[in-house]
mmCIF file of C-alpha atoms in Angstrom:
data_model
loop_
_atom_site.group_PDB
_atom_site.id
_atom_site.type_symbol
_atom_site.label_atom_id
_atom_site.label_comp_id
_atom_site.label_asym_id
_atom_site.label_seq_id
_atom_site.Cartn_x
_atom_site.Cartn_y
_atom_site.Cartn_z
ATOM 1 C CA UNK R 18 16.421 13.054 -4.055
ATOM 2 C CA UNK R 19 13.509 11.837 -2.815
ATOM 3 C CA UNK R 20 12.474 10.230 0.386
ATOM 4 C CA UNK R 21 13.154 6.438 1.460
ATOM 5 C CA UNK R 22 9.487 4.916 2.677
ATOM 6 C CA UNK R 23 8.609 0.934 3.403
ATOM 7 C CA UNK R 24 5.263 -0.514 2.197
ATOM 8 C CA UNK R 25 3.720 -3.855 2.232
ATOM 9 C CA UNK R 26 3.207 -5.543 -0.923
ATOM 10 C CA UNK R 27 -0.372 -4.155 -0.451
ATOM 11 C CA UNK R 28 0.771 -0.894 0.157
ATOM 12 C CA UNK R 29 2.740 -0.963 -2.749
ATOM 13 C CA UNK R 30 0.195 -2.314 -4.998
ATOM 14 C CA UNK R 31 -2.117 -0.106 -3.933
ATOM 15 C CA UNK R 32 0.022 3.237 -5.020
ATOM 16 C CA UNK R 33 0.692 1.583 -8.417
ATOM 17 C CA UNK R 34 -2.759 1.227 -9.139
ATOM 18 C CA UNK R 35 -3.438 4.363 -8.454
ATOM 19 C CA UNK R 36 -1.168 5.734 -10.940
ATOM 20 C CA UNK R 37 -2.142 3.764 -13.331
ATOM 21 C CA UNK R 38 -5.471 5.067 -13.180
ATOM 22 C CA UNK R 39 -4.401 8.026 -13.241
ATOM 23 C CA UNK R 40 -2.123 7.968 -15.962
ATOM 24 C CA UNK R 41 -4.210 5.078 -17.994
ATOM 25 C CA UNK R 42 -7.890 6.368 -17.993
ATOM 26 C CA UNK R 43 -7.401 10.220 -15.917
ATOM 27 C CA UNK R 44 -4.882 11.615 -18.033
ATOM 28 C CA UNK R 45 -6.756 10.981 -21.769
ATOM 29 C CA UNK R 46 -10.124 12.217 -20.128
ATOM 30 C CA UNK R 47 -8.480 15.567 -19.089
ATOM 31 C CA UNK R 48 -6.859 15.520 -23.398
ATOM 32 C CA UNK R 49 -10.351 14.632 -24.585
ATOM 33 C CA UNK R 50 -11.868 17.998 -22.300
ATOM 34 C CA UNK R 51 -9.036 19.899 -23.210
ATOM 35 C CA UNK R 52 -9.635 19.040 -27.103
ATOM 36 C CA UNK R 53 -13.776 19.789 -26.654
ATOM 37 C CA UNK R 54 -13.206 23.287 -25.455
ATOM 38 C CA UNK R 55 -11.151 23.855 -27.886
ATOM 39 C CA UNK R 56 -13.121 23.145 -30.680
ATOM 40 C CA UNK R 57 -15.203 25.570 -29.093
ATOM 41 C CA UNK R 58 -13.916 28.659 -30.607
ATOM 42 C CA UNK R 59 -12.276 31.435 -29.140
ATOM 43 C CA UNK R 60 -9.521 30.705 -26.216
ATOM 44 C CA UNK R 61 -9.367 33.868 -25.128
ATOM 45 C CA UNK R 62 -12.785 33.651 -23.877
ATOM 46 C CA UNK R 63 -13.246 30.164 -23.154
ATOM 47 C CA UNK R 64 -13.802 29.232 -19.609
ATOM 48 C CA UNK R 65 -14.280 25.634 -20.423
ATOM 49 C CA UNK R 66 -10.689 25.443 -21.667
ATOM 50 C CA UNK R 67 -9.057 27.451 -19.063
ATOM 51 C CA UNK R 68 -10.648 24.777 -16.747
ATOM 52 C CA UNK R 69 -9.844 22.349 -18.616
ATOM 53 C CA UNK R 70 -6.022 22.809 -18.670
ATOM 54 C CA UNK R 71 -6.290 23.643 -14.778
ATOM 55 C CA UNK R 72 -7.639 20.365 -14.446
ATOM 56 C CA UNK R 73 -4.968 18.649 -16.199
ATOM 57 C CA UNK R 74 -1.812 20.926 -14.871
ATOM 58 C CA UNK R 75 -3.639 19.307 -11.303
ATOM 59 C CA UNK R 76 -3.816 15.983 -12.223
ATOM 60 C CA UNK R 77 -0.147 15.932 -14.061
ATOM 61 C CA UNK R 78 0.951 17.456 -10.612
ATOM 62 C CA UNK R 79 -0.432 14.240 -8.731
ATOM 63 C CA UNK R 80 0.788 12.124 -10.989
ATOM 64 C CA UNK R 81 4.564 13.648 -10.876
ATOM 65 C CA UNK R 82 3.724 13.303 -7.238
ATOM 66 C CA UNK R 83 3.163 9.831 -6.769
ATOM 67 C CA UNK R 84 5.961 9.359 -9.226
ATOM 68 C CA UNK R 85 8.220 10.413 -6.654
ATOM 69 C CA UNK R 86 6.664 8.458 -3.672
ATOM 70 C CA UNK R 87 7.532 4.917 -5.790
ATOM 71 C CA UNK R 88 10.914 5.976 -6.780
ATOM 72 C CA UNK R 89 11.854 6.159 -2.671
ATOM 73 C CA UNK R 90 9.063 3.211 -1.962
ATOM 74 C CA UNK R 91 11.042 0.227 -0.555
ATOM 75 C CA UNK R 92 9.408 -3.415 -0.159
ATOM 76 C CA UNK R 93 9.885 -4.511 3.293
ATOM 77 C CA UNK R 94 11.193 -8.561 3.859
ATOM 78 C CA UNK R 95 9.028 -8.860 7.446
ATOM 79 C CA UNK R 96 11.241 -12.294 7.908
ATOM 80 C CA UNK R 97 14.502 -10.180 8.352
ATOM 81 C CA UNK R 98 12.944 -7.980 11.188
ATOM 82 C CA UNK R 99 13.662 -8.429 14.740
ATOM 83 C CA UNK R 100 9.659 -9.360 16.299
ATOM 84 C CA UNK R 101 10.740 -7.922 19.652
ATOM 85 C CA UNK R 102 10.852 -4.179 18.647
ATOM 86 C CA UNK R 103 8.250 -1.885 17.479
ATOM 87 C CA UNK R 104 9.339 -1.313 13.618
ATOM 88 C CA UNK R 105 7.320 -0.334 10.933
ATOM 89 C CA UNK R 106 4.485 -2.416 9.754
ATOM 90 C CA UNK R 107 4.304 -3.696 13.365
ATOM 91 C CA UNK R 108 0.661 -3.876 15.752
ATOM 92 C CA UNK R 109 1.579 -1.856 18.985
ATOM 93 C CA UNK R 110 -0.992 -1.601 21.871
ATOM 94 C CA UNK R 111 0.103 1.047 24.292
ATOM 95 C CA UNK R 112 -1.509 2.098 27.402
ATOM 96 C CA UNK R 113 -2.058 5.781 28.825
ATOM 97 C CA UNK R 114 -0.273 5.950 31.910
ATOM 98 C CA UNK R 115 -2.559 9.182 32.778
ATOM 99 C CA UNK R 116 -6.081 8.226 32.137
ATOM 100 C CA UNK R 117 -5.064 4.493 31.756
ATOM 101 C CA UNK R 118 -6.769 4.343 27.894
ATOM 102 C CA UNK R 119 -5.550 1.439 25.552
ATOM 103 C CA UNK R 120 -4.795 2.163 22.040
ATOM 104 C CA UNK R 121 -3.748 -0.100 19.495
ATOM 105 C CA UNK R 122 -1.819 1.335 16.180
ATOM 106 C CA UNK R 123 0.190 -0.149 13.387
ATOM 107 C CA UNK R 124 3.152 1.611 12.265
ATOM 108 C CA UNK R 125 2.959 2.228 8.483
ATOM 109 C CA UNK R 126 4.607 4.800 5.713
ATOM 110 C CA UNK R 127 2.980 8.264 5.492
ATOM 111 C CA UNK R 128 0.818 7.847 2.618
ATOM 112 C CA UNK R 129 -0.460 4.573 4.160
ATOM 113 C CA UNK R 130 -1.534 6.347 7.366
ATOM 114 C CA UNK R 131 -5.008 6.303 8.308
ATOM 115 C CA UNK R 132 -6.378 7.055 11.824
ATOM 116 C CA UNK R 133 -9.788 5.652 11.157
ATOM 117 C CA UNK R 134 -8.544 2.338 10.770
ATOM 118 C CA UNK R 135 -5.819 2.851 13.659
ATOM 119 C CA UNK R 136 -2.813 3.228 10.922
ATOM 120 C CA UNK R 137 -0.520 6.158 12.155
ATOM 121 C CA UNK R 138 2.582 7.171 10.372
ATOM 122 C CA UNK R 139 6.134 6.195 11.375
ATOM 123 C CA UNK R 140 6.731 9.947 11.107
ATOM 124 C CA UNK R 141 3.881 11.152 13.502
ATOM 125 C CA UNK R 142 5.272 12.375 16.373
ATOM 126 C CA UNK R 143 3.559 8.643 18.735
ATOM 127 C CA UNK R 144 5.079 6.968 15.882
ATOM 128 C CA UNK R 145 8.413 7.997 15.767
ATOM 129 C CA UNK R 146 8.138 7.511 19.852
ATOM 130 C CA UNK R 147 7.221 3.917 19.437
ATOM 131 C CA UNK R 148 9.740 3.132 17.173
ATOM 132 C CA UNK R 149 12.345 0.206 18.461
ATOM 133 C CA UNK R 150 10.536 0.445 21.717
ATOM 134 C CA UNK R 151 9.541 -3.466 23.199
ATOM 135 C CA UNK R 152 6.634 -4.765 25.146
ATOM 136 C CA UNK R 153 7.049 -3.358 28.869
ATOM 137 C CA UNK R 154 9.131 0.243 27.811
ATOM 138 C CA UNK R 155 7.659 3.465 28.422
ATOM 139 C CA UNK R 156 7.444 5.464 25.437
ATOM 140 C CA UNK R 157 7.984 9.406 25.882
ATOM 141 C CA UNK R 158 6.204 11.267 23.280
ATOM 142 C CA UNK R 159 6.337 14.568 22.804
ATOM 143 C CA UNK R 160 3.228 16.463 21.894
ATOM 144 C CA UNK R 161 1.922 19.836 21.722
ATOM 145 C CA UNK R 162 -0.107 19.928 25.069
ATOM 146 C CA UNK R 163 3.975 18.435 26.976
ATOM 147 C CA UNK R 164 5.180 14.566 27.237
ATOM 148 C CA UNK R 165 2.817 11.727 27.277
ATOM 149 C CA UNK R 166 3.621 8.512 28.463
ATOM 150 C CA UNK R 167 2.592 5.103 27.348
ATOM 151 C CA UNK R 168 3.350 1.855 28.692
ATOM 152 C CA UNK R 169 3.789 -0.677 25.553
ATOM 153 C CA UNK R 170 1.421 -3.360 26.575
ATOM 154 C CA UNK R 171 1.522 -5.991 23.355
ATOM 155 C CA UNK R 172 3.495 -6.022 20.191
ATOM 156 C CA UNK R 173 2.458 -8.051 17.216
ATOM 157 C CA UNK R 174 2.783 -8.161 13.548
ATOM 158 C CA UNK R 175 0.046 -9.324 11.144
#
């Protein structure tokens, strides 16, 4: 069975597209490579087509793959979610109580994480700490280096 994960329409969107492109426009480019090689004689010595079908066992694999993300991808309804708390898809600033740095994250699904743009995964271990935490709690995070603690300085959600 596969795993339960929320997404924004965006979110969403954004993984359907994706296989659509890959199944739409990927997967006949990797039949039309597959069918050139072949026409190129002998398989048993044809590095083209081994290729080829590598490429296309790959790209059936990420397909099959992001199969499986949509079938457990859930649409979240942000109007039935309690503001106050730190939930997924919600802004959280948080502030170092060590060296006093401020950090602002939003709390998204796994495969919409991205660090450069301050999106961290409701799995990562600051993400899980921040979960149903409210403006003023101290969250306890466990990382590799021992327990960090933030103070949760603003909550918002866009």
């Amino acid at each position: 069975m596969s795993k339960i994960s929320y997404y924004t329409a965006e979110g969403l969107k954004k993984l359907r597209d994706e296989l659509n492109q890959l199944k739409d426009v990927e997967r006949p480019k990797a039949s039309q490579a597959i069918a050139e090689a072949r026409d190129k004689g002998d398989l048993s010595e044809n590095a083209e087509y081994d290729a080829a079908k590598e490429a296309q066992g790959m790209l059936e694999m990420q397909i099959s793959k992001l199969e499986e993300t949509l079938s457990g991808a859930r649409l979240i309804d942000e109007s039935q979610l309690d503001t106050s708390k730190a939930l997924i898809h919600s802004t959280v600033s948080i502030k170092n109580q060590i060296n006093g740095a401020i950090m602002k994250y939003k709390l998204v699904a796994q495969s919409e994480a991205d660090l450069a743009t301050g999106k961290i995964s409701v799995d990562s271990p600051i993400g899980k700490g921040l979960l149903g935490k409210s403006v003023g709690d101290v969250a306890e995070i466990q990382v590799p280096s021992g327990i960090m603690k933030f103070d949760v300085v603003e909550l918002t959600r866009d």
